[in-house]
Amino acid sequence: MAKLNIIRRCYSCGVVLQSKDPQKDGYVENEFLQDLSKGVLFCSKCFHSEKYNLAPREASLDHEFFTLIADAQATDALIVYVINLFSFEAGFIRALNHWLSGLDILVLANKRDILPDDIDDEQLKEYVAHRLRVEKLKVLDVKLVSASASYNIRDVIDVIKDLRRRRDVYIIGQKHSGKTTLMEAFLKEYKNLSRTNIITQNYPGTNLKVMQIPIDQSTYFYDTPGLGNDNSVLEKVEKPVLKAIVPVKKIEKRRFTITKTQSLFIGGLARIELVEGEKTAVGCYFSDDVDIKKIVLPDANKQFLRTLSKDLLHPTSKNLQSLKDFDIYDIVVDEEGSRDIGINGLGWLSFIGANQTFRLYLPKGVSFYTTRSKIQDVK
């Protein structure tokens, strides 16, 4: 009697499914392929691209910005790079870093005032410098500042004087880095020693609005537009949610212990659970206005959806109403010591690395990072 073979195809790409060779197109585990009750199947490749977005996206950058940086290179300008200490690690743009490579960079690490007081400033500066060195950037110095509290602003002006050596100065930074507030604080201390007025106009050859601030008769500060931040939670939510997740006062660590049967809900914006590993103590660094709740796993999906639809945790976003609105990542931690998993624009979690695997749910398009701890304390 003839044997009937049912040909099954991937629901996404249409390739014929097979269970013999994981390296070939159309692979799916045999138990799924033989289970005819599963009406819809994805091949391994499509399953990972649909459900587990394996490549967190970089922020975009207006191509005209490269014209501006090319001029900075041509004149060997000093770059003042403003970062948001609360969340900067996942915001680097590799193409921009390539163009900045070799230029002298002064880093202004903004919003020091919202981090805990007991952090050692020198340790924090070294952490920032290390992160930029990993990006192959030439960091001359790191200054911790707070634009809103005018912390260290006078010192920054003196450092720029010492480092610029009669060169132009280009000030760059991502949106929400506090660069605008920092410039306002800077201008209060600024003295115009030239006969030229401060002007805002399109940078030559581009449509980029740049504030041109004379330093002397021949050199200028160029305050450039904020860099793209479209891989951040800050660009995915409504204004009321934005106000809740951007901390305006000192953040306090919240402590939780999670096991493989538990999940942490971070408002209705993110979720993390332990997939592999022993019970883990986690320190959570998020705005005080972001609720964090520990949930037992078997019903986690159902409870998360209920949280989204019923606004059970603060904040939730109208843009995030189903699991389809989230990317899912499995993060394998094989390093030991204090580690962070950070969510671009939202905050971070600290823990002791011990061969864990975490599953992270993020709004689609939002990037994350994992690195050594920004704050060397997980108790």
XYZ file of C-alpha atoms in Angstrom, residues 47 61 72 112 117 166 202 205 220-221 229 253 262 267 296 305 307 309 311 323 374-375:
22
model
C 10.754 31.236 14.208
C 21.285 58.560 11.965
C 35.172 68.079 12.337
C 24.880 62.233 37.836
C 25.152 58.997 46.181
C 42.348 76.863 19.494
C 21.426 75.158 8.681
C 25.527 71.657 2.830
C 33.271 78.119 17.284
C 31.191 75.763 19.354
C 17.234 57.371 19.552
C 17.566 50.165 43.999
C 9.071 33.482 38.318
C 5.367 48.151 34.406
C 4.680 33.013 38.982
C -1.695 40.479 28.784
C -1.687 43.904 32.878
C -5.252 45.583 28.838
C -3.458 48.987 33.210
C 2.770 39.857 22.869
C 27.730 50.132 36.380
C 27.316 49.996 40.161
